[in-house]
Coordinates of C-alpha atoms and ligand atoms in Angstrom, one line a residue:
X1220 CA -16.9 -15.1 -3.5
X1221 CA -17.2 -16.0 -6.9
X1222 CA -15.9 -19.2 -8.2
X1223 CA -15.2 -18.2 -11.8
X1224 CA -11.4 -18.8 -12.4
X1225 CA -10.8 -19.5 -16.0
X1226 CA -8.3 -16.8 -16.3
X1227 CA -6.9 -15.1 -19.0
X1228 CA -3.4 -17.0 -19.8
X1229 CA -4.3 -18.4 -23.3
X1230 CA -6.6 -15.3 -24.9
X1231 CA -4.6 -13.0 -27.0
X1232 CA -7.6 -10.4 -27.1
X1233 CA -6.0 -6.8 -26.2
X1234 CA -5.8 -5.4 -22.4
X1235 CA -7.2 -2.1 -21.4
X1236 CA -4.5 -0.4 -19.3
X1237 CA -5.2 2.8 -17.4
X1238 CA -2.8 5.0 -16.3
X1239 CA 0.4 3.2 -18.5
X1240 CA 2.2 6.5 -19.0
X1241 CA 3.0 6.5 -15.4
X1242 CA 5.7 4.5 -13.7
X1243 CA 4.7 1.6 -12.9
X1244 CA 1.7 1.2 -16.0
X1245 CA 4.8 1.6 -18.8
X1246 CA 7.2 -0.8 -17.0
X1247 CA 4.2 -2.6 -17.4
X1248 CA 3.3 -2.2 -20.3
X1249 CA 6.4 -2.1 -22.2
X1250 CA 6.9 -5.8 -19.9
X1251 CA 3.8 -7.5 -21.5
X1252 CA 4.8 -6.4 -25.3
X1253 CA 7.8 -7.5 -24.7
X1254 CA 6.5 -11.0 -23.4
X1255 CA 4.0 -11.0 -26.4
X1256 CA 0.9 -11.7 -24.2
X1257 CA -0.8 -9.7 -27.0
X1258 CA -2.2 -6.1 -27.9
X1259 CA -2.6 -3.2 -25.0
X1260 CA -4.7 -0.3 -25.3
X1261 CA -3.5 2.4 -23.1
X1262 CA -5.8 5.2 -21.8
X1263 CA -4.0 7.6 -19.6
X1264 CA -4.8 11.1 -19.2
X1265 CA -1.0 12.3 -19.1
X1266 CA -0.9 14.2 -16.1
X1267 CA 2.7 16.0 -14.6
X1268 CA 3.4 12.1 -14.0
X1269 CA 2.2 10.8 -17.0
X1270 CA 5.2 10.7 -20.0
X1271 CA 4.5 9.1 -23.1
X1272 CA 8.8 9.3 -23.9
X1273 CA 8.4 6.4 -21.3
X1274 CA 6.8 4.3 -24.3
X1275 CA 8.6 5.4 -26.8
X1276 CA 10.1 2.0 -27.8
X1277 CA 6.5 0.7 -28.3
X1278 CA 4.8 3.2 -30.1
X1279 CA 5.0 2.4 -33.6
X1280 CA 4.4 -1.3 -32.5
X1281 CA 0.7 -2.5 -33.9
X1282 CA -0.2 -3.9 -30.9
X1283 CA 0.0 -0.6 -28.7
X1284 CA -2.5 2.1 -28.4
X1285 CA -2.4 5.2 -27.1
X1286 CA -5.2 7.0 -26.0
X1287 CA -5.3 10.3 -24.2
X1288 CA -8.2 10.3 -22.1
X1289 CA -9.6 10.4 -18.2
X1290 CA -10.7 7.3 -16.5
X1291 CA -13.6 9.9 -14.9
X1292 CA -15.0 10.1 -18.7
X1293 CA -17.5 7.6 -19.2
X1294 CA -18.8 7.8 -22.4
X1295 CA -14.8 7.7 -23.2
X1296 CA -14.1 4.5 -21.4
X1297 CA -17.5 2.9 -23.0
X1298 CA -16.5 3.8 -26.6
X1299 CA -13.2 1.9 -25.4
X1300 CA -14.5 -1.1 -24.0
X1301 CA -16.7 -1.8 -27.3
X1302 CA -14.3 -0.6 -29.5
X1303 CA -11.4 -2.8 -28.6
X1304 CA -13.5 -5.8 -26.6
X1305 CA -9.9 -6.5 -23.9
X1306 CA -10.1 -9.6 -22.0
X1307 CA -9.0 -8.0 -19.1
X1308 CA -8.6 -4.1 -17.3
X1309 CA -5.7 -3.0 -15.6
X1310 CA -6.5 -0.6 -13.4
X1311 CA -3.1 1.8 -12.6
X1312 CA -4.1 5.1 -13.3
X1313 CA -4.4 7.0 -10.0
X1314 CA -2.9 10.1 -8.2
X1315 CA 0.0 8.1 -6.2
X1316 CA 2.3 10.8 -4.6
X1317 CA 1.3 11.4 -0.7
X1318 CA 2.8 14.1 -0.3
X1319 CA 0.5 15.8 -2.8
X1320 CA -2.1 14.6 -1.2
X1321 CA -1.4 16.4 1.5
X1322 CA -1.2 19.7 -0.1
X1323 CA -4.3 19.5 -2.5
X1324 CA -6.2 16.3 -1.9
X1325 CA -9.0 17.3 -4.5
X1326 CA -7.6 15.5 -7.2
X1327 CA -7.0 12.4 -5.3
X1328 CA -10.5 11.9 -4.9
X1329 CA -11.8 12.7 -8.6
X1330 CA -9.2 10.2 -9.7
X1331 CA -8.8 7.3 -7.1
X1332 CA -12.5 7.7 -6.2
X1333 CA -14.6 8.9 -8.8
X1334 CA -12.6 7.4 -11.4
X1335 CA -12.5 4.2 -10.2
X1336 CA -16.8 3.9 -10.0
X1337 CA -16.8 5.2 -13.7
X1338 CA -14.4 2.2 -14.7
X1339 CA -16.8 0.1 -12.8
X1340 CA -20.0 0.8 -14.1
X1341 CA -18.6 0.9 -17.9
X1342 CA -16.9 -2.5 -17.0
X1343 CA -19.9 -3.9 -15.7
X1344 CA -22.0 -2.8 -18.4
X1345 CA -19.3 -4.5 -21.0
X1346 CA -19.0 -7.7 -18.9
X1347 CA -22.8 -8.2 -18.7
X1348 CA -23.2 -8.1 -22.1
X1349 CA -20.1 -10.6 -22.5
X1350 CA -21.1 -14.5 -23.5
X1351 CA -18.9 -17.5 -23.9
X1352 CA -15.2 -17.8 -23.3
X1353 CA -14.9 -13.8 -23.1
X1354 CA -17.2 -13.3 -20.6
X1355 CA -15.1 -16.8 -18.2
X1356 CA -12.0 -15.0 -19.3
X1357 CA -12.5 -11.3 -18.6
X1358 CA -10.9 -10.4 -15.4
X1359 CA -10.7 -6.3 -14.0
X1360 CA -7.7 -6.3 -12.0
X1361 CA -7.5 -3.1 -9.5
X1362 CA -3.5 -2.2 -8.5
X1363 CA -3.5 -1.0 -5.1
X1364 CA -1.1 0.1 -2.5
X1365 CA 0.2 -1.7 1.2
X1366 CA -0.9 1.9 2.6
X1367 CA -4.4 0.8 3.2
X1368 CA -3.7 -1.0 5.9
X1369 CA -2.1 1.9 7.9
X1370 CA 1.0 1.8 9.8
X1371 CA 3.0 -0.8 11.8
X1372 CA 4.8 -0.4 15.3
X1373 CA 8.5 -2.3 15.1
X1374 CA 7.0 -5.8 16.1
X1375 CA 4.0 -6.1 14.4
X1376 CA 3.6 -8.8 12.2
X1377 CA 3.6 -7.8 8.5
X1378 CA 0.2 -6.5 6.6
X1379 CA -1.8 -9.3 5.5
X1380 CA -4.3 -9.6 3.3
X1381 CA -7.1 -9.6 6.5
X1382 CA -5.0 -6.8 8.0
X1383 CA -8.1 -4.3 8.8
X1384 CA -7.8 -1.4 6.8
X1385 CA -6.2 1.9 8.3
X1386 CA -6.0 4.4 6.0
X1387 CA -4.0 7.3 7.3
X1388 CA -3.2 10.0 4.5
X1389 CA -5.4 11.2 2.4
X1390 CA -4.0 9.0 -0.8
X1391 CA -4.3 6.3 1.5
X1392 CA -7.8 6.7 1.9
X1393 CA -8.6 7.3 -1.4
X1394 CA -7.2 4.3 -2.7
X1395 CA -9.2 2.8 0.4
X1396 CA -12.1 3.7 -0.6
X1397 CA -11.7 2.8 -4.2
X1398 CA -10.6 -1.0 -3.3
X1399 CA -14.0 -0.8 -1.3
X1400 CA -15.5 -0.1 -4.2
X1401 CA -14.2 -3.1 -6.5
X1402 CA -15.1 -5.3 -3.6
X1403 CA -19.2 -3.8 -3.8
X1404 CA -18.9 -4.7 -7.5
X1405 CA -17.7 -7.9 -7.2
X1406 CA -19.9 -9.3 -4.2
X1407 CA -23.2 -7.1 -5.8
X1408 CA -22.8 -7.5 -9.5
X1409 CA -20.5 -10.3 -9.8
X1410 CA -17.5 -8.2 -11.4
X1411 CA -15.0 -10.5 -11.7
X1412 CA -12.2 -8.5 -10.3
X1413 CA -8.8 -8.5 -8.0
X1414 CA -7.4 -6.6 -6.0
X1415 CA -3.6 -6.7 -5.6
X1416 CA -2.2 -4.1 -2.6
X1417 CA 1.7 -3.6 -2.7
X1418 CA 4.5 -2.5 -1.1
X1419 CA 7.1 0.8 -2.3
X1420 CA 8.2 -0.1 -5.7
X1421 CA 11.1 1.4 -7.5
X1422 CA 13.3 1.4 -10.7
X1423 CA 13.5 2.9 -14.2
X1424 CA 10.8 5.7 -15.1
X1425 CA 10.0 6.6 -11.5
X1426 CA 9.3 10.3 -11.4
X1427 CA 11.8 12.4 -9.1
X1428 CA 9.1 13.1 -6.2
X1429 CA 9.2 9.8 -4.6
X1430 CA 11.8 9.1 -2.3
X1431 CA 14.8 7.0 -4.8
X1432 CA 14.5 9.1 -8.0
X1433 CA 14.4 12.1 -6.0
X1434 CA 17.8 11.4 -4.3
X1435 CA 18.7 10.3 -7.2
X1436 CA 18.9 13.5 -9.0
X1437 CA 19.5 15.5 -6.1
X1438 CA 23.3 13.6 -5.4
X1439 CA 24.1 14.2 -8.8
X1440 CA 23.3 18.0 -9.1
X1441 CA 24.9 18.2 -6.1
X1442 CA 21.5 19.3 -4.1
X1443 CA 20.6 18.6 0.0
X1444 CA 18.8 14.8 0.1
X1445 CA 16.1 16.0 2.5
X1446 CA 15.5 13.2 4.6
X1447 CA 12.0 13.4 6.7
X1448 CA 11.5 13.3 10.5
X1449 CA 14.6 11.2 11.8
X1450 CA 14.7 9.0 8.7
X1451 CA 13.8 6.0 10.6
X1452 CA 10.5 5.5 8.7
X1453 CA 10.6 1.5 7.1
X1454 CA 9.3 0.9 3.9
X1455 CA 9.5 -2.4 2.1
X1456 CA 10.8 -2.0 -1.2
X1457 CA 10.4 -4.0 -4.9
X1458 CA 11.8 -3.9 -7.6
X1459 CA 9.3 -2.6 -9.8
X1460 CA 9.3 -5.2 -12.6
X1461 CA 8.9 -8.0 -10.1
X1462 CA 5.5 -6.1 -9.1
X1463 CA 4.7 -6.1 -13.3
X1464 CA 5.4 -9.7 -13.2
X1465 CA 3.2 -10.6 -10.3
X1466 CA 0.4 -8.6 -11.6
X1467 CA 0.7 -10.5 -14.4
X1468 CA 0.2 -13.9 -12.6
X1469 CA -2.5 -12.4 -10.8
X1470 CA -4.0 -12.0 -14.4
X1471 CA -3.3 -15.5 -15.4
X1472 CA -4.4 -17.4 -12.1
X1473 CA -5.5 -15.2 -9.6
X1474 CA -9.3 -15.8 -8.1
X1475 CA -11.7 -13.6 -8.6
X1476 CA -13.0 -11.5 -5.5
X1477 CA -9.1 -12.0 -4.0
X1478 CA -6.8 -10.0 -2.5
X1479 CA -3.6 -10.8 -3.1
X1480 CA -0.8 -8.8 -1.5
X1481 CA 2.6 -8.0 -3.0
X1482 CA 5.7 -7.5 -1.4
X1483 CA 10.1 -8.3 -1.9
X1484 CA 10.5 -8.6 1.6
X1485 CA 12.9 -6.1 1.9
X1486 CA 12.4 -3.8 4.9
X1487 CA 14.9 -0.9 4.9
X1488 CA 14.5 2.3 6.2
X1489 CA 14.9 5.6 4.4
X1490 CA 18.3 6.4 5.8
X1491 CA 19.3 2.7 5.3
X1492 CA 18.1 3.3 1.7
X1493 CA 19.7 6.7 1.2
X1494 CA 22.8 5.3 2.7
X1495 CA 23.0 2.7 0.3
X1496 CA 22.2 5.1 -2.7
X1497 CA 24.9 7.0 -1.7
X1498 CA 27.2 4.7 -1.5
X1499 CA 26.2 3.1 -5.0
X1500 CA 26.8 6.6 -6.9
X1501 CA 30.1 7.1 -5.2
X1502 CA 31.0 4.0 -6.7
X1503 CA 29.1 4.2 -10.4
X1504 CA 30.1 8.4 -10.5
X1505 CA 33.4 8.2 -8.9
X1506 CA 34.3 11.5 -10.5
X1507 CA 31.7 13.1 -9.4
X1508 CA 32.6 16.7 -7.0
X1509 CA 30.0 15.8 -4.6
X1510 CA 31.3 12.7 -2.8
X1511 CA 30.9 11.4 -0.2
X1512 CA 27.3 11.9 -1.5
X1513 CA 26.1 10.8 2.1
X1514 CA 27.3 14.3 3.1
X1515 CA 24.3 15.9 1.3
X1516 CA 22.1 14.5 3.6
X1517 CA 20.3 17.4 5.3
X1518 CA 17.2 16.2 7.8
X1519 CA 14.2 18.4 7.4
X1520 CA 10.4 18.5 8.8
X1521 CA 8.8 15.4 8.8
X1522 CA 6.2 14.5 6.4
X1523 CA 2.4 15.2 8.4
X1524 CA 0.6 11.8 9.9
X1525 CA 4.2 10.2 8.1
X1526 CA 3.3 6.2 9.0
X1527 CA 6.1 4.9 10.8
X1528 CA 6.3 1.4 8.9
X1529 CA 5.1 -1.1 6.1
X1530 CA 5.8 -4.9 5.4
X1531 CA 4.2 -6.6 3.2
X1532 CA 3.3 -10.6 4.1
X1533 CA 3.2 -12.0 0.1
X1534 CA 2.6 -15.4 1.4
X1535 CA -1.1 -15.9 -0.4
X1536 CA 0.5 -14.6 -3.8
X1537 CA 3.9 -17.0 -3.4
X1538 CA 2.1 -20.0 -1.8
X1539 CA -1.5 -20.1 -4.2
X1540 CA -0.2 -18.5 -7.3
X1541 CA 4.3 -19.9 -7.3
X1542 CA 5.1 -15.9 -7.7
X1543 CA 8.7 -14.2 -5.9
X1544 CA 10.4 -11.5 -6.0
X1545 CA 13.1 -12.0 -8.7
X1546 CA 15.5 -9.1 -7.7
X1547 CA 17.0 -8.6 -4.4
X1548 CA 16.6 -5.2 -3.5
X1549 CA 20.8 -4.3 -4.0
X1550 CA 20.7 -5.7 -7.1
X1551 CA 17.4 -3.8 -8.0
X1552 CA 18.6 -0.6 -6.6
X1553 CA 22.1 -1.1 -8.3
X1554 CA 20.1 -1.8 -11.8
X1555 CA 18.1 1.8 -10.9
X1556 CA 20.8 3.5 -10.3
X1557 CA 23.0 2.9 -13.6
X1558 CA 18.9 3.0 -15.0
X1559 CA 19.1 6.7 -14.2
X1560 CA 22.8 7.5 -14.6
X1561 CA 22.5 6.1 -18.4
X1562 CA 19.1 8.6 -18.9
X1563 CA 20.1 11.6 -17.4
X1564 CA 18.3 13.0 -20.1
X1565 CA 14.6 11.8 -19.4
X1566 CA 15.6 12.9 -15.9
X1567 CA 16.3 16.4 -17.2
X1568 CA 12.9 16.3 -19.1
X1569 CA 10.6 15.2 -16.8
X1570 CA 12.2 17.8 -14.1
X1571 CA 11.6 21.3 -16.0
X1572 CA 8.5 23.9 -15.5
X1573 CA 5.8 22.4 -13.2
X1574 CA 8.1 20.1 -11.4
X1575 CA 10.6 23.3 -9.8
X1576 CA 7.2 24.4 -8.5
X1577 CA 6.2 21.0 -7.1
X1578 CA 10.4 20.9 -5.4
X1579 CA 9.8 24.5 -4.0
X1580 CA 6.0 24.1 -2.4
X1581 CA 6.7 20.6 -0.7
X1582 CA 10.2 21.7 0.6
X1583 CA 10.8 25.1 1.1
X1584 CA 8.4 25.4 4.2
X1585 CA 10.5 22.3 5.8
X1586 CA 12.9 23.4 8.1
X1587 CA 16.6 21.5 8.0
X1588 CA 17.7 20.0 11.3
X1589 CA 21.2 18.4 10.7
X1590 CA 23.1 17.4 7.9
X1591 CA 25.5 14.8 6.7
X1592 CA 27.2 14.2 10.0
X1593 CA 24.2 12.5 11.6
X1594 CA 23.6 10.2 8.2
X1595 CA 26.9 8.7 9.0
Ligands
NAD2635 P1 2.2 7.4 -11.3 O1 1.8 8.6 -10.5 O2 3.6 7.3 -11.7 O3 1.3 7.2 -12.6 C1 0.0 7.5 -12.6 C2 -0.5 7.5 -14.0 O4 -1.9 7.7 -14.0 C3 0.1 8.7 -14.8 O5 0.5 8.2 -16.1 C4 -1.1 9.7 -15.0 O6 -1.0 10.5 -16.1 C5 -2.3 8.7 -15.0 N1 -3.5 9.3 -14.5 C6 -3.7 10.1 -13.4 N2 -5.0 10.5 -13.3 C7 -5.6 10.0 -14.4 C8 -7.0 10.0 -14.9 N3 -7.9 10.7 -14.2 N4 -7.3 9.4 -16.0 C9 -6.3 8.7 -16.7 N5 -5.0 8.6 -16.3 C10 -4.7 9.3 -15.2 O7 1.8 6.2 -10.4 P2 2.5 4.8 -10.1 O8 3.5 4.9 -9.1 O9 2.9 4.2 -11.4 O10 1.3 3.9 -9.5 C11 0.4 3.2 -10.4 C12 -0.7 2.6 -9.5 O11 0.0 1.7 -8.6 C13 -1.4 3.5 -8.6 O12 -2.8 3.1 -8.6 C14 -0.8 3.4 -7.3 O13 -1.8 3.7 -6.2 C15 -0.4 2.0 -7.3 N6 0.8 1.6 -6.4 C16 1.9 2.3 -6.5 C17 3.0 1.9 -5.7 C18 4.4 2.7 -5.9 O14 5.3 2.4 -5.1 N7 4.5 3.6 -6.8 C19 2.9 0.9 -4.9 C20 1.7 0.2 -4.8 C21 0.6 0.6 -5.6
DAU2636 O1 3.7 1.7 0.0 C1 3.3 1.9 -1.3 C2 3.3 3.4 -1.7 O2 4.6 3.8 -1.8 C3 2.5 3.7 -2.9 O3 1.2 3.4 -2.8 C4 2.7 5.2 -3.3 O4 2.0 5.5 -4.5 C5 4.1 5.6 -3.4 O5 4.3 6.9 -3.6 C6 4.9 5.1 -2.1 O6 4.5 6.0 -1.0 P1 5.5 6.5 0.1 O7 5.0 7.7 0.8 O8 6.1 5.4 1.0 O9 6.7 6.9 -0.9 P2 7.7 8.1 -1.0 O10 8.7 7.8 -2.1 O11 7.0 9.4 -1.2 O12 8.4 8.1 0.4 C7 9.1 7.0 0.8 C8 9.6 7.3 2.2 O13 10.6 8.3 2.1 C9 8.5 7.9 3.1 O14 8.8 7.4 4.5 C10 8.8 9.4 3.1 C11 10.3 9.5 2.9 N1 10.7 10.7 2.1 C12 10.2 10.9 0.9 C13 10.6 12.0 0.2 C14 9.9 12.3 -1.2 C15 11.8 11.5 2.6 O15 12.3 11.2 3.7 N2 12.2 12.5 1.9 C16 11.6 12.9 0.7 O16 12.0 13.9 0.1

């Protein structure tokens, strides 16, 4: 595609981030400040997984702003764009949970979908408009997920970045659909974006309906750890400020009209993972009256269409661009769990009013099978 690659490293102009309230936009976010790579505007619309507490540390900082706002506004996103001229969007801001998805899909597709063509069009309209160094530098950079590609038997080699897409829940396809959309912009109108699809991230700020956080906070309150299925599904897991810092080489050298994938190579699966937690907060909580944790596991109904396996071939990103995984996943998942021991009380914020309902829709129609003895 296009041959454009003067990247962004030595511009100090301010990045548009979308969706930086969430998990994986703060640890972002608060990651770049920290690193000095200049000012962030931050336009996030603060949905149930949207906390600003997240970027609290920042936000007296003159180089962060906050703006409440929906990537599906255009006129909002323009007023942006001219307002604060960024060198680069980061594109986070999505509905990410699957099993939501599943339940009321609706939103998936005004965000992932729609959203993403409004960001487009008022991106393209800023960058034709662009001259000079602003318009070589100016990069859109689209954070997408390893589900795109599907699901994997036992053997199969891991996703590539040729890997056909496969999109099997209805988040899945959304974000599909919107990474088919950045490619149309690039190849049509000469965008100059990136896509970057990776693998299950965790660590701090993950909100308590994915898989680690939700554990988690179910060990410590003494609640069942509903494990899907037979809990033999394999994800491959990275420490989320290793994904941050990857984006950010992607930024810096990445070519335009790429795909780059990003994975740790760890392949666990969720009992393997569970086990481990467990094990970790019967060390870190050893006063705790619920160990041996690992006898809270109960297994319940399986998750519908649940893919059976990613893994994530980061070969392209770690051979072209130098970038790898910094944490191994134990000492990332040891790091998350003292993360969320030491803020029980963002924990206890985040998991009032509209997250009970959330807790009581996705798992009080899931029938339990077994508990703790078959975990062992
Ligand atoms: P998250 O659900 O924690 O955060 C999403 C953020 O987007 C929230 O702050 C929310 O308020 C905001 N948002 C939602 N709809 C919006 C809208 N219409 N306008 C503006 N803001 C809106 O998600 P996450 O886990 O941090 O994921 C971030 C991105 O990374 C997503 O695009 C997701 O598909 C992708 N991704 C996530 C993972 C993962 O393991 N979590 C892995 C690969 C890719
Ligand atoms: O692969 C990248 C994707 O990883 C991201 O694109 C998504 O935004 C992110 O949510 C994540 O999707 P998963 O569905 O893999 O993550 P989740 O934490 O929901 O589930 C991880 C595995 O654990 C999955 O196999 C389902 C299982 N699970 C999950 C929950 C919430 C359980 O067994 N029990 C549970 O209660």
């Amino acid at each position: 595609m296009r041959s454009n690659n003067a990247g962004i490293a030595d511009n100090h102009a301010p990045i548009l981030v979308t969706g930086g309230a969430g998990f994986i936009g703060s640890n972002f976010v608060l990651d770049w400040l920290a690193a000095g790579l200049g000012p962030v505007v931050n336009l996030d619309k603060l949905t149930y997984a949207g906390n600003p507490a997240n970027l609290a540390s920042v936000e007296a900082s003159p180089d962060y702003t906050f703006v409440q706002g929906d990537i599906c506004d255009r006129a909002l996103v323009a007023r942006l764009l001219q307002q604060h001229r960024p060198r680069a969007i980061v594109h986070f801001a999505a509905e990410s949970h699957v099993d939501r998805s599943i339940s009321g899909p609706d939103a998936f597709l005004r965000t992932n979908i729609d959203g993403t063509f409004t960001l487009l069009q008022a991106a393209r309209e800023y960058y034709d408009a662009l001259t000079g160094s602003e318009r070589d530098g100016f990069r859109f950079l689209h954070v997408s997920t390893d589900e795109v590609y599907g699901t994997l038997a036992p053997d199969d080699p891991a996703f590539h970045e040729d890997t056909p897409y496969a999109p099997n829940s209805p988040y899945a396809a959304s974000k599909a659909s919107s990474d088919h959309l950045v490619r149309a912009w690039v190849h049509t109108f000469g965008l100059p974006a990136i896509i970057t699809n990776c693998s299950n991230n965790y660590g701090p700020y993950q909100f308590p309906e994915k898989l680690i956080p939700l554990m988690i906070a179910n060990a410590r309150q003494g609640k069942p750890l509903p494990v899907y299925g037979d809990g033999q599904q394999v994800r491959d897991w990275l420490y989320v400020i290793d994904h941050c810092r990857a984006l950010r080489t992607v930024l810096e050298r990445g070519r335009v009209g790429e795909t780059y994938n990003v994975g740790g190579g760890n392949q666990r699966s969720n009992l393997e993972v569970v086990r481990t937690l467990c094990a970790l907060l019967d060390e870190l909580v050893p006063q705790s009256k619920f160990r041996p944790h690992i006898e809270l596991v109960q297994y319940v109904t399986d998750r519908p269409g649940h893919d059976r396996r990613y893994a994530i071939d980061a070969r392209k990103l770690e051979g072209e661009l130098g970038w790898r995984a910094q944490e191994s996943f134990e000492t990332g998942l040891r790091k998350t769990v003292e993360w969320y021991l030491a803020n029980s009380g963002w924990v206890e914020n985040v998991t009032s009013g509209a997250y009970q309902q959330w807790v009581a829709q996705n798992y009080s129609g899931r029938k339990a099978h077994a508990t703790a003895e078959a975990a062992r």
